């Protein structure tokens, strides 16, 4: 797969998913469904989705397959908090070797399925010294280090069926959705941090010098996903909400005895699922 797709490929994938959803009595009306991407350790959030039709990624035409640990690899269409959701249980990352176009293929498929708003979740390392493992962080903005290095899913011929050549990213994370998330957190008495998410390619975790550098340039959290999906969504006119689970505190001291591990990331991710489910359910009710 080259990673360069045309409208025909997105539509073939969308038609397949739509047909499966319809079989279950789920209608996907333009602008109505909410997209949901579940990050590392957050798979079980999908269990809250009712009346679900589950489609394996391998079944969907042109879909990449999930190789990252803790990423199941299925698309779940159903109801959550009375809204139709199209949820990705498992996403694609650069570090898996996929191209920018492949990572974000599902987002354009969601657009063709009528998705108007997208909730992106992820596991991230805390860079802000006030952050603790288990915190939730509302993404207010991002630093796209991979993009700065020339890897951006919007590079190549523009796809005018989705959006313009030079999309603005001033309002990447929609203000109305951020407000809804903050209000929901307050209502539930959940502490919701706010911060800037730095996107690095991975797959290695950061060196202490890199963590100190990220803090210096304004990052509050660091991770290996989300930003490519946000770019493609905004380009296509989809509103984005981003929530990071701070699964670990990024280590900033050379002689620290602590070391970030994938096990810690998955474990902490699992422990915050009930809180995150409550928060997202409340946000969906406000949408
Ligand atoms: N760094 C990068 N990505 C991550 C981290 C981290 O510390 N934790 C979870 N995803």
PDB file of C-alpha atoms and ligand atoms in Angstrom:
ATOM      1  CA  UNK A   1       0.000   0.000   0.000  1.00  0.00           C
ATOM      2  CA  UNK A   2       1.513   3.336  -1.060  1.00  0.00           C
ATOM      3  CA  UNK A   3      -0.387   5.485   1.381  1.00  0.00           C
ATOM      4  CA  UNK A   4      -1.632   7.760  -1.416  1.00  0.00           C
ATOM      5  CA  UNK A   5      -5.387   7.377  -1.545  1.00  0.00           C
ATOM      6  CA  UNK A   6      -8.087   8.849  -3.749  1.00  0.00           C
ATOM      7  CA  UNK A   7     -11.728   9.490  -3.043  1.00  0.00           C
ATOM      8  CA  UNK A   8     -12.621   6.055  -4.438  1.00  0.00           C
ATOM      9  CA  UNK A   9     -10.613   4.293  -1.708  1.00  0.00           C
ATOM     10  CA  UNK A  10     -12.081   6.346   1.141  1.00  0.00           C
ATOM     11  CA  UNK A  11     -15.570   5.798  -0.233  1.00  0.00           C
ATOM     12  CA  UNK A  12     -15.112   2.054  -0.710  1.00  0.00           C
ATOM     13  CA  UNK A  13     -14.070   1.749   2.945  1.00  0.00           C
ATOM     14  CA  UNK A  14     -16.901   4.046   4.111  1.00  0.00           C
ATOM     15  CA  UNK A  15     -19.509   2.122   2.092  1.00  0.00           C
ATOM     16  CA  UNK A  16     -18.369  -1.138   3.675  1.00  0.00           C
ATOM     17  CA  UNK A  17     -18.674   0.242   7.227  1.00  0.00           C
ATOM     18  CA  UNK A  18     -21.975   1.970   6.460  1.00  0.00           C
ATOM     19  CA  UNK A  19     -23.489  -1.245   5.154  1.00  0.00           C
ATOM     20  CA  UNK A  20     -22.441  -3.142   8.282  1.00  0.00           C
ATOM     21  CA  UNK A  21     -23.826  -0.385  10.549  1.00  0.00           C
ATOM     22  CA  UNK A  22     -27.107  -0.323   8.632  1.00  0.00           C
ATOM     23  CA  UNK A  23     -27.485  -4.070   9.088  1.00  0.00           C
ATOM     24  CA  UNK A  24     -27.504  -3.349  12.833  1.00  0.00           C
ATOM     25  CA  UNK A  25     -30.115  -0.604  12.359  1.00  0.00           C
ATOM     26  CA  UNK A  26     -27.564   2.181  12.842  1.00  0.00           C
ATOM     27  CA  UNK A  27     -28.077   5.130  10.472  1.00  0.00           C
ATOM     28  CA  UNK A  28     -25.130   7.432   9.839  1.00  0.00           C
ATOM     29  CA  UNK A  29     -26.608  10.864   9.129  1.00  0.00           C
ATOM     30  CA  UNK A  30     -24.313  13.585   7.747  1.00  0.00           C
ATOM     31  CA  UNK A  31     -22.848  15.669  10.570  1.00  0.00           C
ATOM     32  CA  UNK A  32     -24.354  13.530  13.336  1.00  0.00           C
ATOM     33  CA  UNK A  33     -21.927  10.745  14.274  1.00  0.00           C
ATOM     34  CA  UNK A  34     -19.064  11.496  16.624  1.00  0.00           C
ATOM     35  CA  UNK A  35     -15.698   9.891  15.885  1.00  0.00           C
ATOM     36  CA  UNK A  36     -13.688   8.463  18.745  1.00  0.00           C
ATOM     37  CA  UNK A  37     -10.089   7.250  18.715  1.00  0.00           C
ATOM     38  CA  UNK A  38      -9.009   5.198  21.724  1.00  0.00           C
ATOM     39  CA  UNK A  39      -5.364   5.443  22.723  1.00  0.00           C
ATOM     40  CA  UNK A  40      -2.995   3.032  24.449  1.00  0.00           C
ATOM     41  CA  UNK A  41      -4.526   1.302  27.455  1.00  0.00           C
ATOM     42  CA  UNK A  42      -7.954   2.776  26.694  1.00  0.00           C
ATOM     43  CA  UNK A  43      -9.414  -0.095  24.653  1.00  0.00           C
ATOM     44  CA  UNK A  44     -11.927  -1.057  27.322  1.00  0.00           C
ATOM     45  CA  UNK A  45     -13.705   2.282  26.974  1.00  0.00           C
ATOM     46  CA  UNK A  46     -15.365   0.728  23.925  1.00  0.00           C
ATOM     47  CA  UNK A  47     -17.262  -1.654  26.236  1.00  0.00           C
ATOM     48  CA  UNK A  48     -19.516   1.287  27.151  1.00  0.00           C
ATOM     49  CA  UNK A  49     -20.760   1.486  23.524  1.00  0.00           C
ATOM     50  CA  UNK A  50     -24.251  -0.020  23.113  1.00  0.00           C
ATOM     51  CA  UNK A  51     -25.904  -1.799  20.202  1.00  0.00           C
ATOM     52  CA  UNK A  52     -22.495  -2.001  18.628  1.00  0.00           C
ATOM     53  CA  UNK A  53     -21.497  -3.325  15.241  1.00  0.00           C
ATOM     54  CA  UNK A  54     -17.845  -4.345  15.351  1.00  0.00           C
ATOM     55  CA  UNK A  55     -15.819  -4.386  12.166  1.00  0.00           C
ATOM     56  CA  UNK A  56     -12.278  -5.761  12.139  1.00  0.00           C
ATOM     57  CA  UNK A  57      -9.805  -3.470  10.390  1.00  0.00           C
ATOM     58  CA  UNK A  58      -8.693  -6.349   8.158  1.00  0.00           C
ATOM     59  CA  UNK A  59     -12.206  -6.594   6.751  1.00  0.00           C
ATOM     60  CA  UNK A  60     -12.371  -2.936   5.688  1.00  0.00           C
ATOM     61  CA  UNK A  61     -11.063  -2.224   2.162  1.00  0.00           C
ATOM     62  CA  UNK A  62      -7.680  -0.379   2.180  1.00  0.00           C
ATOM     63  CA  UNK A  63      -7.537  -0.192   5.998  1.00  0.00           C
ATOM     64  CA  UNK A  64      -4.093  -0.709   7.556  1.00  0.00           C
ATOM     65  CA  UNK A  65      -3.898  -3.287  10.362  1.00  0.00           C
ATOM     66  CA  UNK A  66      -2.983  -2.525  13.981  1.00  0.00           C
ATOM     67  CA  UNK A  67       0.434  -3.706  15.146  1.00  0.00           C
ATOM     68  CA  UNK A  68       0.899  -1.609  18.320  1.00  0.00           C
ATOM     69  CA  UNK A  69       0.543  -3.379  21.687  1.00  0.00           C
ATOM     70  CA  UNK A  70      -2.821  -2.713  23.324  1.00  0.00           C
ATOM     71  CA  UNK A  71      -4.397  -1.615  20.054  1.00  0.00           C
ATOM     72  CA  UNK A  72      -7.125  -4.080  19.151  1.00  0.00           C
ATOM     73  CA  UNK A  73      -7.741  -3.167  15.544  1.00  0.00           C
ATOM     74  CA  UNK A  74     -11.468  -2.810  15.193  1.00  0.00           C
ATOM     75  CA  UNK A  75     -13.971  -0.152  14.311  1.00  0.00           C
ATOM     76  CA  UNK A  76     -17.035  -0.033  16.548  1.00  0.00           C
ATOM     77  CA  UNK A  77     -20.219   1.735  15.478  1.00  0.00           C
ATOM     78  CA  UNK A  78     -22.887   2.113  18.153  1.00  0.00           C
ATOM     79  CA  UNK A  79     -24.491   4.381  20.726  1.00  0.00           C
ATOM     80  CA  UNK A  80     -22.766   6.144  23.593  1.00  0.00           C
ATOM     81  CA  UNK A  81     -24.668   8.650  25.754  1.00  0.00           C
ATOM     82  CA  UNK A  82     -27.453   8.644  23.183  1.00  0.00           C
ATOM     83  CA  UNK A  83     -25.169   9.592  20.288  1.00  0.00           C
ATOM     84  CA  UNK A  84     -24.025   7.508  17.370  1.00  0.00           C
ATOM     85  CA  UNK A  85     -20.276   7.013  17.645  1.00  0.00           C
ATOM     86  CA  UNK A  86     -17.728   5.584  15.229  1.00  0.00           C
ATOM     87  CA  UNK A  87     -14.919   4.391  17.479  1.00  0.00           C
ATOM     88  CA  UNK A  88     -11.451   3.180  16.590  1.00  0.00           C
ATOM     89  CA  UNK A  89     -10.301   0.588  19.095  1.00  0.00           C
ATOM     90  CA  UNK A  90      -6.663   0.895  18.237  1.00  0.00           C
ATOM     91  CA  UNK A  91      -4.993   3.456  16.016  1.00  0.00           C
ATOM     92  CA  UNK A  92      -1.990   3.656  13.677  1.00  0.00           C
ATOM     93  CA  UNK A  93       1.349   5.295  14.487  1.00  0.00           C
ATOM     94  CA  UNK A  94       4.408   6.421  12.545  1.00  0.00           C
ATOM     95  CA  UNK A  95       6.591   4.073  14.528  1.00  0.00           C
ATOM     96  CA  UNK A  96       4.732   1.111  13.052  1.00  0.00           C
ATOM     97  CA  UNK A  97       6.172   2.092   9.685  1.00  0.00           C
ATOM     98  CA  UNK A  98       2.976   3.456   8.191  1.00  0.00           C
ATOM     99  CA  UNK A  99       2.962   6.541   6.000  1.00  0.00           C
ATOM    100  CA  UNK A 100       1.215   9.729   7.065  1.00  0.00           C
ATOM    101  CA  UNK A 101      -1.613   8.938   4.639  1.00  0.00           C
ATOM    102  CA  UNK A 102      -2.087   5.451   6.053  1.00  0.00           C
ATOM    103  CA  UNK A 103      -2.188   6.652   9.672  1.00  0.00           C
ATOM    104  CA  UNK A 104      -4.940   9.113   8.872  1.00  0.00           C
ATOM    105  CA  UNK A 105      -6.877   7.007   6.335  1.00  0.00           C
ATOM    106  CA  UNK A 106      -9.584   6.189   8.938  1.00  0.00           C
ATOM    107  CA  UNK A 107     -10.187   9.876   9.673  1.00  0.00           C
ATOM    108  CA  UNK A 108     -11.124  10.574   6.067  1.00  0.00           C
ATOM    109  CA  UNK A 109     -13.285   7.465   6.079  1.00  0.00           C
ATOM    110  CA  UNK A 110     -15.034   8.878   9.158  1.00  0.00           C
ATOM    111  CA  UNK A 111     -15.582  12.116   7.250  1.00  0.00           C
ATOM    112  CA  UNK A 112     -17.247  10.179   4.428  1.00  0.00           C
ATOM    113  CA  UNK A 113     -19.394   8.453   7.081  1.00  0.00           C
ATOM    114  CA  UNK A 114     -20.739  11.850   8.142  1.00  0.00           C
ATOM    115  CA  UNK A 115     -18.593  12.384  11.267  1.00  0.00           C
ATOM    116  CA  UNK A 116     -18.639  16.086  12.197  1.00  0.00           C
ATOM    117  CA  UNK A 117     -16.798  15.961  15.512  1.00  0.00           C
ATOM    118  CA  UNK A 118     -13.903  13.811  16.605  1.00  0.00           C
ATOM    119  CA  UNK A 119     -12.616  12.900  20.061  1.00  0.00           C
ATOM    120  CA  UNK A 120      -8.945  11.894  20.054  1.00  0.00           C
ATOM    121  CA  UNK A 121      -7.547  10.193  23.149  1.00  0.00           C
ATOM    122  CA  UNK A 122      -4.002   9.084  23.834  1.00  0.00           C
ATOM    123  CA  UNK A 123      -1.486   8.015  26.436  1.00  0.00           C
ATOM    124  CA  UNK A 124       1.166  10.641  27.071  1.00  0.00           C
ATOM    125  CA  UNK A 125       4.151  11.316  29.266  1.00  0.00           C
ATOM    126  CA  UNK A 126       3.845  14.242  31.662  1.00  0.00           C
ATOM    127  CA  UNK A 127       6.376  16.979  30.890  1.00  0.00           C
ATOM    128  CA  UNK A 128       4.782  19.694  33.023  1.00  0.00           C
ATOM    129  CA  UNK A 129       6.312  19.160  36.512  1.00  0.00           C
ATOM    130  CA  UNK A 130       2.879  19.587  38.124  1.00  0.00           C
ATOM    131  CA  UNK A 131       1.482  16.547  36.309  1.00  0.00           C
ATOM    132  CA  UNK A 132       1.138  13.119  37.922  1.00  0.00           C
ATOM    133  CA  UNK A 133       0.560   9.648  36.477  1.00  0.00           C
ATOM    134  CA  UNK A 134      -3.180   9.114  36.190  1.00  0.00           C
ATOM    135  CA  UNK A 135      -3.993  12.763  35.400  1.00  0.00           C
ATOM    136  CA  UNK A 136      -6.237  13.650  32.482  1.00  0.00           C
ATOM    137  CA  UNK A 137      -5.168  16.548  30.248  1.00  0.00           C
ATOM    138  CA  UNK A 138      -7.295  18.509  27.831  1.00  0.00           C
ATOM    139  CA  UNK A 139      -5.153  19.209  24.767  1.00  0.00           C
ATOM    140  CA  UNK A 140      -5.372  22.940  24.065  1.00  0.00           C
ATOM    141  CA  UNK A 141      -2.731  23.038  21.341  1.00  0.00           C
ATOM    142  CA  UNK A 142       0.125  20.961  19.970  1.00  0.00           C
ATOM    143  CA  UNK A 143       3.729  20.978  18.811  1.00  0.00           C
ATOM    144  CA  UNK A 144       4.129  18.915  15.657  1.00  0.00           C
ATOM    145  CA  UNK A 145       7.800  17.908  15.688  1.00  0.00           C
ATOM    146  CA  UNK A 146       7.252  15.237  13.067  1.00  0.00           C
ATOM    147  CA  UNK A 147       5.554  17.788  10.847  1.00  0.00           C
ATOM    148  CA  UNK A 148       8.422  20.223  11.295  1.00  0.00           C
ATOM    149  CA  UNK A 149      10.713  17.463  10.052  1.00  0.00           C
ATOM    150  CA  UNK A 150       8.627  17.200   6.870  1.00  0.00           C
ATOM    151  CA  UNK A 151       6.272  14.319   7.670  1.00  0.00           C
ATOM    152  CA  UNK A 152       2.736  15.626   7.421  1.00  0.00           C
ATOM    153  CA  UNK A 153      -0.328  13.744   6.149  1.00  0.00           C
ATOM    154  CA  UNK A 154      -1.400  16.814   4.157  1.00  0.00           C
ATOM    155  CA  UNK A 155       1.799  16.807   2.066  1.00  0.00           C
ATOM    156  CA  UNK A 156       1.190  15.793  -1.546  1.00  0.00           C
ATOM    157  CA  UNK A 157      -1.525  16.842  -3.957  1.00  0.00           C
ATOM    158  CA  UNK A 158      -4.311  18.515  -1.989  1.00  0.00           C
ATOM    159  CA  UNK A 159      -7.576  16.571  -1.739  1.00  0.00           C
ATOM    160  CA  UNK A 160     -10.094  19.360  -2.446  1.00  0.00           C
ATOM    161  CA  UNK A 161     -13.013  17.024  -1.711  1.00  0.00           C
ATOM    162  CA  UNK A 162     -11.908  17.313   1.917  1.00  0.00           C
ATOM    163  CA  UNK A 163     -10.402  20.777   2.323  1.00  0.00           C
ATOM    164  CA  UNK A 164      -8.104  23.598   1.258  1.00  0.00           C
ATOM    165  CA  UNK A 165      -4.394  23.561   0.451  1.00  0.00           C
ATOM    166  CA  UNK A 166      -3.280  25.712   3.406  1.00  0.00           C
ATOM    167  CA  UNK A 167      -5.569  24.961   6.341  1.00  0.00           C
ATOM    168  CA  UNK A 168      -5.330  27.153   9.428  1.00  0.00           C
ATOM    169  CA  UNK A 169      -4.377  25.370  12.658  1.00  0.00           C
ATOM    170  CA  UNK A 170      -5.084  28.333  14.933  1.00  0.00           C
ATOM    171  CA  UNK A 171      -8.185  26.589  16.271  1.00  0.00           C
ATOM    172  CA  UNK A 172      -7.160  22.935  15.971  1.00  0.00           C
ATOM    173  CA  UNK A 173      -8.856  21.926  19.231  1.00  0.00           C
ATOM    174  CA  UNK A 174     -12.323  23.482  18.997  1.00  0.00           C
ATOM    175  CA  UNK A 175     -13.150  25.997  21.690  1.00  0.00           C
ATOM    176  CA  UNK A 176     -16.750  24.811  22.042  1.00  0.00           C
ATOM    177  CA  UNK A 177     -15.568  21.239  22.669  1.00  0.00           C
ATOM    178  CA  UNK A 178     -12.885  22.365  25.120  1.00  0.00           C
ATOM    179  CA  UNK A 179     -15.559  24.294  27.017  1.00  0.00           C
ATOM    180  CA  UNK A 180     -17.827  21.237  27.024  1.00  0.00           C
ATOM    181  CA  UNK A 181     -14.977  19.084  28.386  1.00  0.00           C
ATOM    182  CA  UNK A 182     -14.111  21.558  31.149  1.00  0.00           C
ATOM    183  CA  UNK A 183     -17.763  21.941  32.147  1.00  0.00           C
ATOM    184  CA  UNK A 184     -18.208  18.147  32.176  1.00  0.00           C
ATOM    185  CA  UNK A 185     -15.099  17.672  34.325  1.00  0.00           C
ATOM    186  CA  UNK A 186     -16.341  20.265  36.783  1.00  0.00           C
ATOM    187  CA  UNK A 187     -19.767  18.645  36.954  1.00  0.00           C
ATOM    188  CA  UNK A 188     -18.149  15.253  37.666  1.00  0.00           C
ATOM    189  CA  UNK A 189     -15.497  16.708  40.013  1.00  0.00           C
ATOM    190  CA  UNK A 190     -12.779  15.261  37.837  1.00  0.00           C
ATOM    191  CA  UNK A 191      -9.531  17.228  37.705  1.00  0.00           C
ATOM    192  CA  UNK A 192      -8.844  18.055  34.079  1.00  0.00           C
ATOM    193  CA  UNK A 193      -5.441  19.548  33.382  1.00  0.00           C
ATOM    194  CA  UNK A 194      -4.898  21.647  30.274  1.00  0.00           C
ATOM    195  CA  UNK A 195      -1.801  21.713  28.140  1.00  0.00           C
ATOM    196  CA  UNK A 196       0.180  21.531  24.952  1.00  0.00           C
ATOM    197  CA  UNK A 197       0.832  18.077  23.485  1.00  0.00           C
ATOM    198  CA  UNK A 198       4.175  17.484  21.768  1.00  0.00           C
ATOM    199  CA  UNK A 199       4.124  14.883  18.998  1.00  0.00           C
ATOM    200  CA  UNK A 200       7.302  12.846  18.480  1.00  0.00           C
ATOM    201  CA  UNK A 201       7.645   9.867  16.156  1.00  0.00           C
ATOM    202  CA  UNK A 202       8.860   7.325  18.726  1.00  0.00           C
ATOM    203  CA  UNK A 203       9.083   4.387  19.206  1.00  0.00           C
ATOM    204  CA  UNK A 204      11.717   5.089  21.851  1.00  0.00           C
ATOM    205  CA  UNK A 205      10.792   7.154  24.879  1.00  0.00           C
ATOM    206  CA  UNK A 206      12.547  10.489  25.309  1.00  0.00           C
ATOM    207  CA  UNK A 207      16.003  11.064  26.740  1.00  0.00           C
ATOM    208  CA  UNK A 208      16.195  13.280  29.852  1.00  0.00           C
ATOM    209  CA  UNK A 209      17.682  16.072  27.700  1.00  0.00           C
ATOM    210  CA  UNK A 210      14.764  15.776  25.282  1.00  0.00           C
ATOM    211  CA  UNK A 211      12.270  15.993  28.154  1.00  0.00           C
ATOM    212  CA  UNK A 212      13.947  19.164  29.483  1.00  0.00           C
ATOM    213  CA  UNK A 213      14.003  20.571  25.943  1.00  0.00           C
ATOM    214  CA  UNK A 214      10.273  19.859  25.457  1.00  0.00           C
ATOM    215  CA  UNK A 215       9.477  21.645  28.714  1.00  0.00           C
ATOM    216  CA  UNK A 216      11.563  24.626  27.614  1.00  0.00           C
ATOM    217  CA  UNK A 217       9.682  25.019  24.339  1.00  0.00           C
ATOM    218  CA  UNK A 218       6.255  24.904  25.956  1.00  0.00           C
ATOM    219  CA  UNK A 219       5.171  21.248  25.976  1.00  0.00           C
ATOM    220  CA  UNK A 220       3.114  19.886  28.876  1.00  0.00           C
ATOM    221  CA  UNK A 221       2.835  16.314  27.616  1.00  0.00           C
ATOM    222  CA  UNK A 222       4.580  14.143  25.025  1.00  0.00           C
ATOM    223  CA  UNK A 223       3.333  11.286  22.910  1.00  0.00           C
ATOM    224  CA  UNK A 224       3.502   9.411  19.613  1.00  0.00           C
ATOM    225  CA  UNK A 225       0.073   9.972  18.072  1.00  0.00           C
ATOM    226  CA  UNK A 226      -3.001  12.205  17.724  1.00  0.00           C
ATOM    227  CA  UNK A 227      -1.497  15.133  15.805  1.00  0.00           C
ATOM    228  CA  UNK A 228      -1.657  13.584  12.289  1.00  0.00           C
ATOM    229  CA  UNK A 229      -5.308  12.683  12.919  1.00  0.00           C
ATOM    230  CA  UNK A 230      -6.081  16.181  14.224  1.00  0.00           C
ATOM    231  CA  UNK A 231      -4.516  17.789  11.119  1.00  0.00           C
ATOM    232  CA  UNK A 232      -6.506  15.657   8.698  1.00  0.00           C
ATOM    233  CA  UNK A 233      -9.713  16.175  10.665  1.00  0.00           C
ATOM    234  CA  UNK A 234      -9.357  19.966  10.792  1.00  0.00           C
ATOM    235  CA  UNK A 235      -8.482  20.022   7.075  1.00  0.00           C
ATOM    236  CA  UNK A 236     -11.752  18.172   6.443  1.00  0.00           C
ATOM    237  CA  UNK A 237     -13.817  20.532   8.604  1.00  0.00           C
ATOM    238  CA  UNK A 238     -14.209  18.092  11.510  1.00  0.00           C
ATOM    239  CA  UNK A 239     -14.108  19.653  14.984  1.00  0.00           C
ATOM    240  CA  UNK A 240     -11.570  18.029  17.300  1.00  0.00           C
ATOM    241  CA  UNK A 241     -11.434  17.383  21.031  1.00  0.00           C
ATOM    242  CA  UNK A 242      -8.175  15.922  22.370  1.00  0.00           C
ATOM    243  CA  UNK A 243      -7.707  14.257  25.765  1.00  0.00           C
ATOM    244  CA  UNK A 244      -4.398  12.859  26.997  1.00  0.00           C
ATOM    245  CA  UNK A 245      -4.095  10.426  29.852  1.00  0.00           C
ATOM    246  CA  UNK A 246      -0.836  11.158  31.619  1.00  0.00           C
ATOM    247  CA  UNK A 247       0.290   7.559  32.033  1.00  0.00           C
ATOM    248  CA  UNK A 248       3.733   8.383  33.361  1.00  0.00           C
ATOM    249  CA  UNK A 249       5.918  11.300  34.360  1.00  0.00           C
ATOM    250  CA  UNK A 250       8.588  11.760  31.696  1.00  0.00           C
ATOM    251  CA  UNK A 251      12.008  11.347  33.302  1.00  0.00           C
ATOM    252  CA  UNK A 252      14.084  14.548  33.092  1.00  0.00           C
ATOM    253  CA  UNK A 253      17.117  13.591  35.221  1.00  0.00           C
ATOM    254  CA  UNK A 254      20.059  11.625  33.879  1.00  0.00           C
ATOM    255  CA  UNK A 255      20.714   9.777  37.114  1.00  0.00           C
ATOM    256  CA  UNK A 256      17.093   9.003  37.952  1.00  0.00           C
ATOM    257  CA  UNK A 257      16.339   5.429  39.004  1.00  0.00           C
ATOM    258  CA  UNK A 258      13.018   5.728  37.173  1.00  0.00           C
ATOM    259  CA  UNK A 259      12.562   4.629  33.586  1.00  0.00           C
ATOM    260  CA  UNK A 260       9.468   4.930  31.393  1.00  0.00           C
ATOM    261  CA  UNK A 261       8.127   1.588  30.171  1.00  0.00           C
ATOM    262  CA  UNK A 262       5.302   0.443  27.917  1.00  0.00           C
ATOM    263  CA  UNK A 263       4.016  -1.669  30.834  1.00  0.00           C
ATOM    264  CA  UNK A 264       3.608   1.431  33.002  1.00  0.00           C
ATOM    265  CA  UNK A 265       1.822   3.227  30.145  1.00  0.00           C
ATOM    266  CA  UNK A 266      -0.670   0.387  29.611  1.00  0.00           C
ATOM    267  CA  UNK A 267      -1.267  -0.123  33.322  1.00  0.00           C
ATOM    268  CA  UNK A 268      -1.961   3.519  34.145  1.00  0.00           C
ATOM    269  CA  UNK A 269      -4.080   3.827  30.989  1.00  0.00           C
ATOM    270  CA  UNK A 270      -6.266   1.006  32.288  1.00  0.00           C
ATOM    271  CA  UNK A 271      -6.762   2.624  35.688  1.00  0.00           C
ATOM    272  CA  UNK A 272      -8.088   5.908  34.262  1.00  0.00           C
ATOM    273  CA  UNK A 273     -10.629   4.306  31.897  1.00  0.00           C
ATOM    274  CA  UNK A 274     -13.585   4.668  34.345  1.00  0.00           C
ATOM    275  CA  UNK A 275     -12.866   8.401  34.791  1.00  0.00           C
ATOM    276  CA  UNK A 276     -12.305   8.947  31.095  1.00  0.00           C
ATOM    277  CA  UNK A 277     -15.487   7.044  30.229  1.00  0.00           C
ATOM    278  CA  UNK A 278     -17.472   9.235  32.637  1.00  0.00           C
ATOM    279  CA  UNK A 279     -15.908  12.375  31.198  1.00  0.00           C
ATOM    280  CA  UNK A 280     -16.497  11.450  27.556  1.00  0.00           C
ATOM    281  CA  UNK A 281     -20.058  10.330  28.274  1.00  0.00           C
ATOM    282  CA  UNK A 282     -20.769  13.725  29.840  1.00  0.00           C
ATOM    283  CA  UNK A 283     -19.086  15.533  26.937  1.00  0.00           C
ATOM    284  CA  UNK A 284     -21.167  13.585  24.402  1.00  0.00           C
ATOM    285  CA  UNK A 285     -24.352  14.604  26.240  1.00  0.00           C
ATOM    286  CA  UNK A 286     -23.313  18.253  25.884  1.00  0.00           C
ATOM    287  CA  UNK A 287     -22.482  17.956  22.184  1.00  0.00           C
TER     288      UNK A 287
HETATM  289  N1  LIG B   1       6.682   9.557  25.877  1.00  0.00           N
HETATM  290  C1  LIG B   1       6.152   9.372  24.664  1.00  0.00           C
HETATM  291  N2  LIG B   1       5.000   8.771  24.472  1.00  0.00           N
HETATM  292  C2  LIG B   1       4.338   8.313  25.544  1.00  0.00           C
HETATM  293  C3  LIG B   1       4.839   8.460  26.831  1.00  0.00           C
HETATM  294  C4  LIG B   1       6.082   9.118  27.019  1.00  0.00           C
HETATM  295  O1  LIG B   1       6.598   9.284  28.133  1.00  0.00           O
HETATM  296  N3  LIG B   1       3.932   7.905  27.669  1.00  0.00           N
HETATM  297  C5  LIG B   1       2.929   7.429  26.901  1.00  0.00           C
HETATM  298  N4  LIG B   1       3.168   7.680  25.605  1.00  0.00           N
END
